[in-house]
Amino acid sequence: GQNIDQPTEMTATEGAIVQINCTYQTSGFNGLFWYQQHAGEAPTFLSYNVLDGLEEKGRFSSFLSRSKGYSYLLLKELQMKDSASYLCAVAYNQGGKLIFGQGTELSVKP
Amino acid sequence: KAGVTQTPRYLIKTRGQQVTLSCSPISGHRSVSWYQQTPGQGLQFLFEYFSETQRNKGNFPGRFSGRQFSNSRSEMNVSTLELGDSALYLCASSLAPDSAYEQYFGPGTRLTVT
């Protein structure tokens, strides 16, 4: 199978840093995406990693280790509006098909 | 430019009926993918279309079908609806069917089967 595992839920405090982990099966790996989804809305793209290392984009960073089948999304200076579901998705082999994890529900508390 | 649009946004059907959902991709995007999202299963891939051809298919029964038109607009059809088909159906478009291209999601169609 192509299971994507990520924690179901996390809680963090406004202004803090939170790391959301994602593990996946490495065979056929062809890229990893992070999406943010607010309740009742469509997923929106956050980041894309295909090579090992860290990709930084403002308050959000994403890391990938292809050999370990591991990625994380790092959110800094948390804001209340960051409360949402964060989806890890992996592309396998050729094509645009994405396999999604169940999503991590992040709650940011004041 | 305009984003991905999906119609209708909400739909209520009864078991045994069939339904057709529509997706218009971002202008210039030629690849369209469909996903089903439920609380229990999360986001699951249904199918992917490019140049009017289905390129990839997920593990869904044959009751789920789709097509793409020459203008890249896509439709998906579910026949003989079951209660378990109640879900948010999301369409995503990208420039091409390659993982290097970001997929942009539409707002979804919320289907309720009673």
XYZ file of N, CA and C in Angstrom:
672
model
N 0.818 -1.197 0.000
C 0.000 0.000 0.000
C 0.854 1.250 0.000
N 0.204 2.403 -0.032
C 0.918 3.673 -0.024
C 0.389 4.520 1.114
N 0.527 4.014 2.354
C 0.001 4.725 3.499
C 0.788 5.978 3.797
N 0.070 7.041 4.061
C 0.658 8.294 4.484
C 0.221 8.509 5.923
N 1.168 8.613 6.847
C 0.823 8.742 8.262
C 1.180 10.110 8.801
N 0.237 10.703 9.490
C 0.473 11.974 10.167
C -0.413 11.991 11.410
N -0.034 12.774 12.426
C -0.847 12.799 13.644
C -2.250 13.322 13.352
N -3.216 12.838 14.114
C -4.607 13.220 13.890
C -4.874 14.660 14.304
N -4.328 15.038 15.461
C -4.556 16.399 15.927
C -3.399 16.897 16.780
N -3.240 18.213 16.787
C -2.213 18.870 17.583
C -2.775 20.187 18.100
N -2.244 20.596 19.237
C -2.634 21.878 19.819
C -1.375 22.680 20.095
N -1.423 23.966 19.821
C -0.271 24.826 20.073
C -0.772 26.207 20.487
N 0.154 26.996 20.991
C -0.182 28.324 21.513
C 0.183 29.404 20.503
N -0.631 30.407 20.435
C -0.369 31.557 19.563
C 1.045 32.083 19.790
N 1.778 32.326 18.682
C 3.140 32.834 18.776
C 4.201 31.750 18.853
N 3.786 30.530 19.104
C 4.738 29.420 19.245
C 5.092 28.829 17.875
N 5.900 27.754 17.937
C 6.290 27.000 16.743
C 5.709 25.598 16.853
N 5.227 25.054 15.739
C 4.716 23.684 15.756
C 5.256 22.929 14.556
N 5.546 21.654 14.758
C 6.058 20.803 13.686
C 5.078 19.657 13.470
N 4.629 19.489 12.257
C 3.702 18.416 11.905
C 4.453 17.412 11.039
N 4.531 16.182 11.524
C 5.298 15.152 10.838
C 4.446 14.332 9.879
N 5.101 13.784 8.886
C 4.429 12.938 7.903
C 5.409 11.852 7.466
N 4.976 10.602 7.526
C 5.812 9.515 7.016
C 5.073 8.815 5.881
N 5.857 8.278 4.969
C 5.255 7.678 3.775
C 6.134 6.541 3.283
N 5.584 5.706 2.434
C 6.346 4.612 1.844
C 7.122 5.153 0.646
N 8.407 4.783 0.575
C 9.326 5.445 -0.333
C 9.300 4.924 -1.770
N 8.837 3.712 -1.968
C 8.873 3.126 -3.305
C 8.028 3.916 -4.286
N 8.635 4.388 -5.381
C 7.908 5.124 -6.396
C 7.695 6.595 -6.074
N 8.327 7.085 -5.012
C 8.122 8.475 -4.586
C 8.480 9.446 -5.699
N 7.619 10.459 -5.871
C 7.850 11.432 -6.938
C 7.470 12.845 -6.509
N 7.478 13.109 -5.197
C 7.200 14.463 -4.742
C 6.219 14.479 -3.580
N 6.348 15.465 -2.702
C 5.485 15.560 -1.525
C 4.941 16.974 -1.409
N 3.658 17.060 -1.116
C 2.966 18.339 -1.002
C 2.385 18.500 0.393
N 2.318 19.725 0.849
C 1.544 20.077 2.036
C 0.449 21.052 1.620
N -0.765 20.758 2.098
C -1.916 21.612 1.854
C -2.525 22.018 3.192
N -3.140 23.196 3.204
C -3.887 23.660 4.358
C -5.370 23.678 3.980
N -6.192 23.202 4.902
C -7.629 23.207 4.623
C -8.387 23.723 5.839
N -9.017 24.881 5.695
C -9.892 25.386 6.735
C -11.245 24.707 6.591
N -11.942 24.600 7.713
C -13.236 23.909 7.742
C -14.177 24.493 6.690
N -14.727 23.612 5.864
C -15.693 24.035 4.863
C -15.092 24.660 3.620
N -13.752 24.643 3.536
C -13.104 25.254 2.383
C -12.264 24.234 1.619
N -11.798 24.621 0.438
C -10.950 23.753 -0.365
C -9.520 23.758 0.169
N -8.788 22.693 -0.045
C -7.366 22.692 0.325
C -6.608 23.747 -0.478
N -5.666 24.417 0.168
C -4.812 25.373 -0.533
C -3.357 24.934 -0.397
N -2.603 25.106 -1.448
C -1.212 24.660 -1.534
C -0.326 25.448 -0.581
N 0.528 24.730 0.149
C 1.506 25.369 1.014
C 2.925 25.172 0.491
N 3.283 23.916 0.181
C 4.672 23.662 -0.192
C 4.803 22.385 -0.998
N 5.944 22.282 -1.684
C 6.265 21.111 -2.503
C 7.731 20.773 -2.292
N 8.013 19.508 -1.985
C 9.392 19.026 -1.849
C 9.575 17.798 -2.728
N 10.648 17.818 -3.497
C 10.978 16.611 -4.264
C 12.429 16.191 -3.997
N 13.247 17.149 -3.542
C 14.630 16.844 -3.165
C 14.781 16.977 -1.657
N 15.788 16.308 -1.116
C 16.046 16.378 0.324
C 16.354 17.811 0.742
N 15.897 18.144 1.924
C 16.247 19.438 2.477
C 15.043 20.249 2.895
N 15.335 21.490 3.207
C 14.333 22.397 3.762
C 13.931 23.443 2.727
N 12.614 23.629 2.583
C 12.075 24.683 1.733
C 11.381 25.688 2.642
N 11.812 26.943 2.572
C 11.232 27.950 3.458
C 10.397 28.940 2.664
N 9.218 29.244 3.233
C 8.324 30.198 2.573
C 7.620 30.992 3.659
N 8.226 32.099 4.054
C 7.637 32.930 5.091
C 7.622 32.214 6.430
N 6.447 32.162 7.061
C 6.353 31.507 8.369
C 6.318 29.986 8.250
N 6.168 29.485 7.035
C 6.052 28.039 6.834
C 7.322 27.477 6.202
N 7.754 26.317 6.692
C 8.880 25.606 6.093
C 8.498 24.145 5.980
N 9.058 23.474 4.979
C 8.814 22.040 4.849
C 10.130 21.344 4.585
N 10.283 20.189 5.231
C 11.521 19.414 5.151
C 11.221 18.044 4.573
N 12.182 17.520 3.829
C 12.020 16.186 3.240
C 13.296 15.370 3.397
N 13.124 14.096 3.788
C 14.195 13.120 3.736
C 13.669 11.924 2.951
N 14.139 11.812 1.726
C 13.616 10.752 0.855
C 14.031 9.367 1.337
N 15.236 9.239 1.866
C 15.705 7.916 2.298
C 14.909 7.420 3.498
N 14.453 8.339 4.332
C 13.702 7.958 5.533
C 12.193 7.968 5.295
N 11.749 8.435 4.152
C 10.311 8.520 3.913
C 9.642 9.438 4.917
N 10.226 10.605 5.114
C 9.807 11.487 6.211
C 9.793 12.937 5.757
N 8.762 13.637 6.174
C 8.672 15.062 5.927
C 8.078 15.736 7.154
N 8.355 17.001 7.312
C 7.625 17.773 8.317
C 7.308 19.153 7.788
N 6.240 19.700 8.336
C 5.831 21.075 8.063
C 6.038 21.849 9.351
N 6.778 22.933 9.269
C 7.081 23.752 10.433
C 6.352 25.083 10.308
N 5.565 25.406 11.298
C 4.835 26.668 11.297
C 5.373 27.527 12.447
N 5.871 28.706 12.105
C 6.433 29.602 13.122
C 5.465 30.745 13.414
N 5.690 31.371 14.571
C 4.887 32.550 14.961
C 3.400 32.300 14.716
N 2.926 31.233 15.326
C 1.558 30.789 15.077
C 0.537 31.899 15.310
N -0.446 31.927 14.425
C -1.556 32.857 14.545
C -2.854 32.050 14.652
N -3.874 32.701 15.187
C -5.158 32.010 15.364
C -5.680 31.483 14.030
N -5.418 32.240 12.967
C -5.926 31.846 11.657
C -5.234 30.588 11.099
N -4.157 30.149 11.778
C -3.478 28.925 11.351
C -4.224 27.671 11.808
N -5.253 27.851 12.622
C -6.070 26.708 13.029
C -6.755 26.153 11.789
N -6.415 24.915 11.449
C -6.893 24.305 10.200
C -6.422 22.865 10.177
N -6.803 22.151 9.128
C -6.287 20.811 8.893
C -5.121 20.911 7.920
N -4.041 20.211 8.223
C -2.856 20.225 7.365
C -2.693 18.847 6.743
N -2.698 18.828 5.430
C -2.709 17.575 4.679
C -1.361 17.332 4.021
N -0.831 16.155 4.260
C 0.391 15.706 3.603
C -0.039 14.842 2.423
N 0.511 15.083 1.244
C 0.126 14.312 0.060
C 1.371 13.920 -0.724
N 1.406 12.688 -1.187
C 2.570 12.188 -1.917
C 2.171 11.787 -3.327
N 3.008 12.175 -4.287
C 2.848 11.735 -5.670
C 3.740 10.521 -5.874
N 3.142 9.461 -6.412
C 3.912 8.259 -6.684
C 4.003 8.034 -8.184
N 5.178 7.653 -8.624
C 5.401 7.342 -10.040
C 5.042 8.542 -10.899
N 4.652 8.323 -12.115
C 4.356 9.425 -13.020
C 2.918 9.890 -12.859
N 2.638 11.057 -13.321
C 1.260 11.540 -13.275
C 0.992 12.432 -12.093
N -0.199 12.964 -12.055
C -0.574 13.921 -11.029
C -1.346 13.345 -9.868
N -1.528 12.026 -9.834
C -2.302 11.406 -8.751
C -1.614 11.634 -7.415
N -2.354 12.133 -6.429
C -1.822 12.361 -5.098
C -2.487 11.416 -4.107
N -1.671 10.861 -3.206
C -2.181 10.070 -2.103
C -2.101 10.946 -0.861
N -3.216 11.160 -0.214
C -3.280 12.056 0.938
C -3.262 11.295 2.255
N -2.627 11.900 3.248
C -2.790 11.444 4.610
C -4.147 11.896 5.124
N -4.476 11.455 6.328
C -5.787 11.773 6.903
C -5.894 13.235 7.329
N -4.761 13.899 7.417
C -4.771 15.292 7.835
C -4.518 15.437 9.325
N -3.853 16.523 9.693
C -3.605 16.852 11.094
C -4.407 18.096 11.434
N -5.323 17.960 12.379
C -6.154 19.088 12.802
C -5.375 19.895 13.836
N -4.970 21.093 13.455
C -4.195 21.956 14.353
C -5.111 22.994 14.989
N -5.056 23.058 16.309
C -5.793 24.083 17.051
C -4.797 25.029 17.677
N -4.924 26.306 17.375
C -4.058 27.320 17.956
C -4.850 28.037 19.043
N -4.309 28.001 20.275
C -4.988 28.603 21.428
C -4.316 29.923 21.785
N -5.106 30.863 22.307
C -4.508 32.158 22.693
C -3.600 32.011 23.910
N -6.394 35.533 -12.193
C -7.306 34.787 -13.042
C -8.259 33.970 -12.179
N -9.391 33.587 -12.768
C -10.399 32.864 -12.013
C -9.854 31.512 -11.578
N -10.344 31.066 -10.424
C -9.923 29.778 -9.908
C -10.741 28.648 -10.486
N -10.581 27.482 -9.891
C -11.343 26.304 -10.295
C -12.781 26.474 -9.810
N -13.720 26.240 -10.682
C -15.124 26.340 -10.283
C -15.789 24.977 -10.384
N -16.684 24.731 -9.434
C -17.418 23.473 -9.419
C -18.894 23.766 -9.253
N -19.696 23.038 -9.987
C -21.145 23.174 -9.854
C -21.797 21.799 -9.842
N -22.893 21.635 -9.104
C -23.387 22.603 -8.126
C -22.536 22.574 -6.850
N -22.744 23.480 -5.941
C -21.993 23.477 -4.695
C -22.600 22.500 -3.692
N -23.895 22.362 -3.743
C -24.582 21.454 -2.822
C -25.625 20.655 -3.610
N -25.795 19.416 -3.177
C -26.709 18.523 -3.898
C -27.255 17.501 -2.914
N -28.562 17.275 -2.982
C -29.182 16.220 -2.171
C -29.871 15.262 -3.129
N -29.514 13.988 -3.013
C -30.089 12.954 -3.868
C -30.551 11.799 -2.998
N -31.375 10.939 -3.580
C -31.806 9.748 -2.853
C -31.102 8.521 -3.425
N -31.053 7.500 -2.604
C -30.391 6.250 -3.008
C -30.949 5.761 -4.338
N -30.071 5.250 -5.182
C -30.489 4.716 -6.475
C -30.455 5.721 -7.604
N -30.473 7.011 -7.267
C -30.403 8.026 -8.314
C -28.992 8.138 -8.844
N -28.840 8.949 -9.877
C -27.504 9.221 -10.384
C -27.260 10.729 -10.324
N -25.989 11.119 -10.378
C -25.654 12.529 -10.260
C -24.479 12.851 -11.167
N -24.485 14.065 -11.676
C -23.365 14.552 -12.497
C -22.835 15.838 -11.897
N -21.539 15.869 -11.662
C -20.876 17.037 -11.098
C -19.961 17.634 -12.160
N -19.836 18.954 -12.133
C -19.059 19.627 -13.162
C -17.891 20.398 -12.565
N -16.807 20.471 -13.320
C -15.602 21.187 -12.891
C -15.022 21.969 -14.062
N -14.786 23.242 -13.855
C -14.112 24.065 -14.856
C -12.738 24.448 -14.315
N -11.669 24.020 -14.980
C -10.326 24.289 -14.461
C -9.916 25.738 -14.685
N -8.807 26.079 -14.072
C -8.219 27.387 -14.299
C -7.849 27.501 -15.782
N -8.053 28.667 -16.343
C -7.748 28.872 -17.762
C -6.307 28.487 -18.067
N -6.127 27.651 -19.078
C -4.791 27.201 -19.449
C -4.384 25.884 -18.823
N -5.106 25.469 -17.792
C -4.825 24.176 -17.170
C -5.494 23.079 -17.973
N -4.767 22.013 -18.235
C -5.314 20.954 -19.071
C -5.502 19.635 -18.321
N -5.044 19.605 -17.092
C -5.181 18.380 -16.307
C -6.194 18.593 -15.196
N -7.105 17.657 -15.049
C -8.128 17.730 -14.004
C -8.145 16.421 -13.226
N -8.115 16.534 -11.911
C -8.223 15.358 -11.040
C -9.433 15.513 -10.145
N -10.011 14.394 -9.773
C -11.169 14.386 -8.875
C -10.815 13.609 -7.614
N -11.303 14.124 -6.476
C -11.071 13.485 -5.191
C -12.384 13.443 -4.418
N -12.512 12.419 -3.591
C -13.639 12.317 -2.668
C -13.108 12.545 -1.260
N -13.773 13.394 -0.499
C -13.343 13.637 0.875
C -14.471 13.299 1.837
N -14.176 12.389 2.762
C -15.117 12.023 3.822
C -14.393 12.082 5.153
N -15.125 12.273 6.263
C -14.467 12.337 7.576
C -13.699 11.054 7.904
N -14.210 9.914 7.470
C -13.575 8.660 7.835
C -12.381 8.291 6.974
N -12.449 8.573 5.691
C -11.415 8.149 4.747
C -10.499 9.280 4.302
N -10.841 10.504 4.620
C -10.010 11.617 4.174
C -10.181 11.857 2.683
N -9.140 12.404 2.067
C -9.161 12.701 0.631
C -8.690 11.479 -0.141
N -9.530 10.988 -1.043
C -9.167 9.818 -1.832
C -9.276 10.142 -3.316
N -8.280 9.723 -4.063
C -8.186 9.994 -5.490
C -9.213 9.166 -6.258
N -9.934 9.852 -7.142
C -10.919 9.175 -7.989
C -10.362 8.925 -9.389
N -10.064 9.985 -10.104
C -9.451 9.858 -11.425
C -8.805 11.157 -11.869
N -8.002 11.018 -12.929
C -7.246 12.134 -13.482
C -7.435 12.136 -14.996
N -7.695 13.324 -15.547
C -7.885 13.468 -16.988
C -6.916 14.479 -17.559
N -6.473 14.185 -18.769
C -5.610 15.111 -19.506
C -5.888 14.899 -20.984
N -6.097 15.972 -21.700
C -6.399 15.896 -23.137
C -7.503 14.899 -23.430
N -8.567 14.997 -22.654
C -9.783 14.191 -22.831
C -9.578 12.702 -22.582
N -8.452 12.333 -21.996
C -8.147 10.924 -21.743
C -7.968 10.692 -20.251
N -8.539 9.614 -19.763
C -8.322 9.257 -18.362
C -6.931 8.656 -18.234
N -6.113 9.252 -17.418
C -4.721 8.807 -17.291
C -4.491 7.970 -16.040
N -5.356 8.145 -15.063
C -5.160 7.464 -13.795
C -6.525 7.247 -13.153
N -6.665 6.152 -12.432
C -7.947 5.870 -11.782
C -7.686 5.336 -10.393
N -8.476 5.764 -9.431
C -8.363 5.279 -8.067
C -9.185 4.016 -7.866
N -9.225 3.563 -6.615
C -9.909 2.318 -6.294
C -11.370 2.547 -5.937
N -12.135 2.952 -6.897
C -13.560 3.166 -6.710
C -14.329 2.267 -7.673
N -15.560 1.887 -7.286
C -16.326 1.005 -8.167
C -16.692 1.681 -9.476
N -17.111 0.864 -10.432
C -17.432 1.354 -11.767
C -18.592 2.333 -11.805
N -19.323 2.458 -10.691
C -20.424 3.431 -10.633
C -19.890 4.871 -10.762
N -18.634 5.018 -10.467
C -17.994 6.333 -10.564
C -17.308 6.431 -11.928
N -17.660 7.425 -12.664
C -17.061 7.612 -13.990
C -16.857 9.096 -14.246
N -16.090 9.389 -15.261
C -15.844 10.794 -15.558
C -15.505 10.979 -17.019
N -15.387 12.230 -17.387
C -14.930 12.531 -18.736
C -14.387 13.961 -18.767
N -13.642 14.239 -19.804
C -13.112 15.592 -19.981
C -13.408 16.034 -21.402
N -13.748 17.287 -21.537
C -14.108 17.839 -22.838
C -12.907 18.558 -23.459
N -13.069 18.938 -24.712
C -11.949 19.556 -25.439
C -11.518 20.890 -24.827
N -12.412 21.533 -24.073
C -12.036 22.801 -23.422
C -11.481 22.570 -22.009
N -11.174 21.317 -21.702
C -10.593 20.881 -20.418
C -11.602 20.788 -19.282
N -12.809 21.280 -19.487
C -13.836 21.096 -18.465
C -14.080 19.607 -18.256
N -14.421 19.264 -17.005
C -14.595 17.842 -16.698
C -15.903 17.616 -15.954
N -16.431 16.450 -16.111
C -17.605 16.032 -15.353
C -17.326 14.681 -14.733
N -17.934 14.443 -13.569
C -17.921 13.102 -13.024
C -19.353 12.686 -12.750
N -19.603 11.415 -12.907
C -20.933 10.858 -12.751
C -20.902 9.719 -11.742
N -21.884 9.703 -10.879
C -22.033 8.575 -9.964
C -23.420 8.001 -10.202
N -23.473 6.738 -10.564
C -24.762 6.100 -10.808
C -25.161 5.258 -9.601
N -26.428 4.934 -9.525
C -26.973 4.093 -8.458
C -26.396 4.505 -7.105
N -26.689 5.720 -6.717
C -26.124 6.302 -5.498
C -26.401 5.452 -4.268
N -25.396 5.404 -3.392
C -25.502 4.727 -2.099
C -25.290 5.757 -1.003
N -25.766 5.417 0.204
C -25.614 6.346 1.327
C -24.146 6.718 1.541
N -23.268 5.747 1.336
C -21.839 5.965 1.551
C -21.186 6.897 0.549
N -21.919 7.278 -0.476
C -21.379 8.216 -1.465
C -21.494 9.655 -0.986
N -22.160 9.863 0.136
C -22.255 11.214 0.702
C -20.852 11.695 1.043
N -20.457 12.800 0.471
C -19.076 13.268 0.627
C -18.927 14.643 -0.015
N -17.752 15.214 0.186
C -17.362 16.416 -0.539
C -16.528 15.958 -1.731
N -16.944 16.321 -2.915
C -16.215 15.940 -4.125
C -15.423 17.149 -4.610
N -14.119 16.979 -4.626
C -13.214 18.067 -4.972
C -12.569 17.825 -6.323
N -12.476 18.882 -7.082
C -11.816 18.843 -8.367
C -10.551 19.691 -8.240
N -9.478 19.253 -8.870
C -8.231 20.012 -8.850
C -7.693 20.120 -10.264
N -7.174 21.269 -10.613
C -6.601 21.414 -11.950
C -5.119 21.782 -11.852
N -4.387 21.386 -12.880
C -2.974 21.746 -12.981
C -2.623 21.899 -14.450
N -1.459 22.458 -14.690
C -1.046 22.703 -16.071
C -0.936 21.398 -16.850
N -0.379 20.387 -16.189
C -0.162 19.110 -16.858
C -0.192 18.005 -15.809
N -0.366 16.756 -16.252
C -0.446 15.640 -15.303
C 0.939 15.206 -14.834
N 1.576 16.062 -14.096
C 2.916 15.770 -13.588
C 2.980 16.285 -12.163
N 3.592 15.517 -11.298
C 3.612 15.903 -9.890
C 4.366 17.206 -9.653
N 5.159 17.635 -10.616
C 5.894 18.889 -10.441
C 4.987 20.105 -10.523
N 3.782 19.891 -11.017
C 2.859 21.010 -11.167
C 1.864 21.021 -10.021
N 1.750 22.173 -9.384
C 0.825 22.333 -8.272
C -0.611 22.112 -8.728
N -1.376 21.432 -7.876
C -2.796 21.234 -8.138
C -3.583 22.280 -7.359
N -4.483 22.956 -8.046
C -5.340 23.967 -7.431
C -6.734 23.363 -7.274
N -7.245 23.416 -6.049
C -8.529 22.793 -5.767
C -9.678 23.790 -5.918
N -10.794 23.255 -6.367
C -12.034 24.011 -6.383
C -12.708 23.924 -5.030
N -13.833 24.640 -4.858
C -14.511 24.673 -3.558
C -15.246 23.385 -3.222
N -15.435 22.524 -4.219
C -16.077 21.245 -3.960
C -17.584 21.251 -4.156
N -18.117 20.064 -4.332
C -19.569 19.843 -4.350
C -19.900 18.942 -3.177
N -20.769 19.437 -2.299
C -21.182 18.642 -1.138
C -22.392 17.812 -1.542
N -22.202 16.496 -1.647
C -23.286 15.590 -2.038
C -23.813 14.869 -0.808
N -25.095 14.935 -0.619
C -25.758 14.205 0.458
C -26.726 13.216 -0.171
N -26.579 11.947 0.195
C -27.467 10.901 -0.321
C -28.355 10.436 0.817
N -29.664 10.507 0.622
C -30.600 10.121 1.687
C -31.366 8.860 1.300
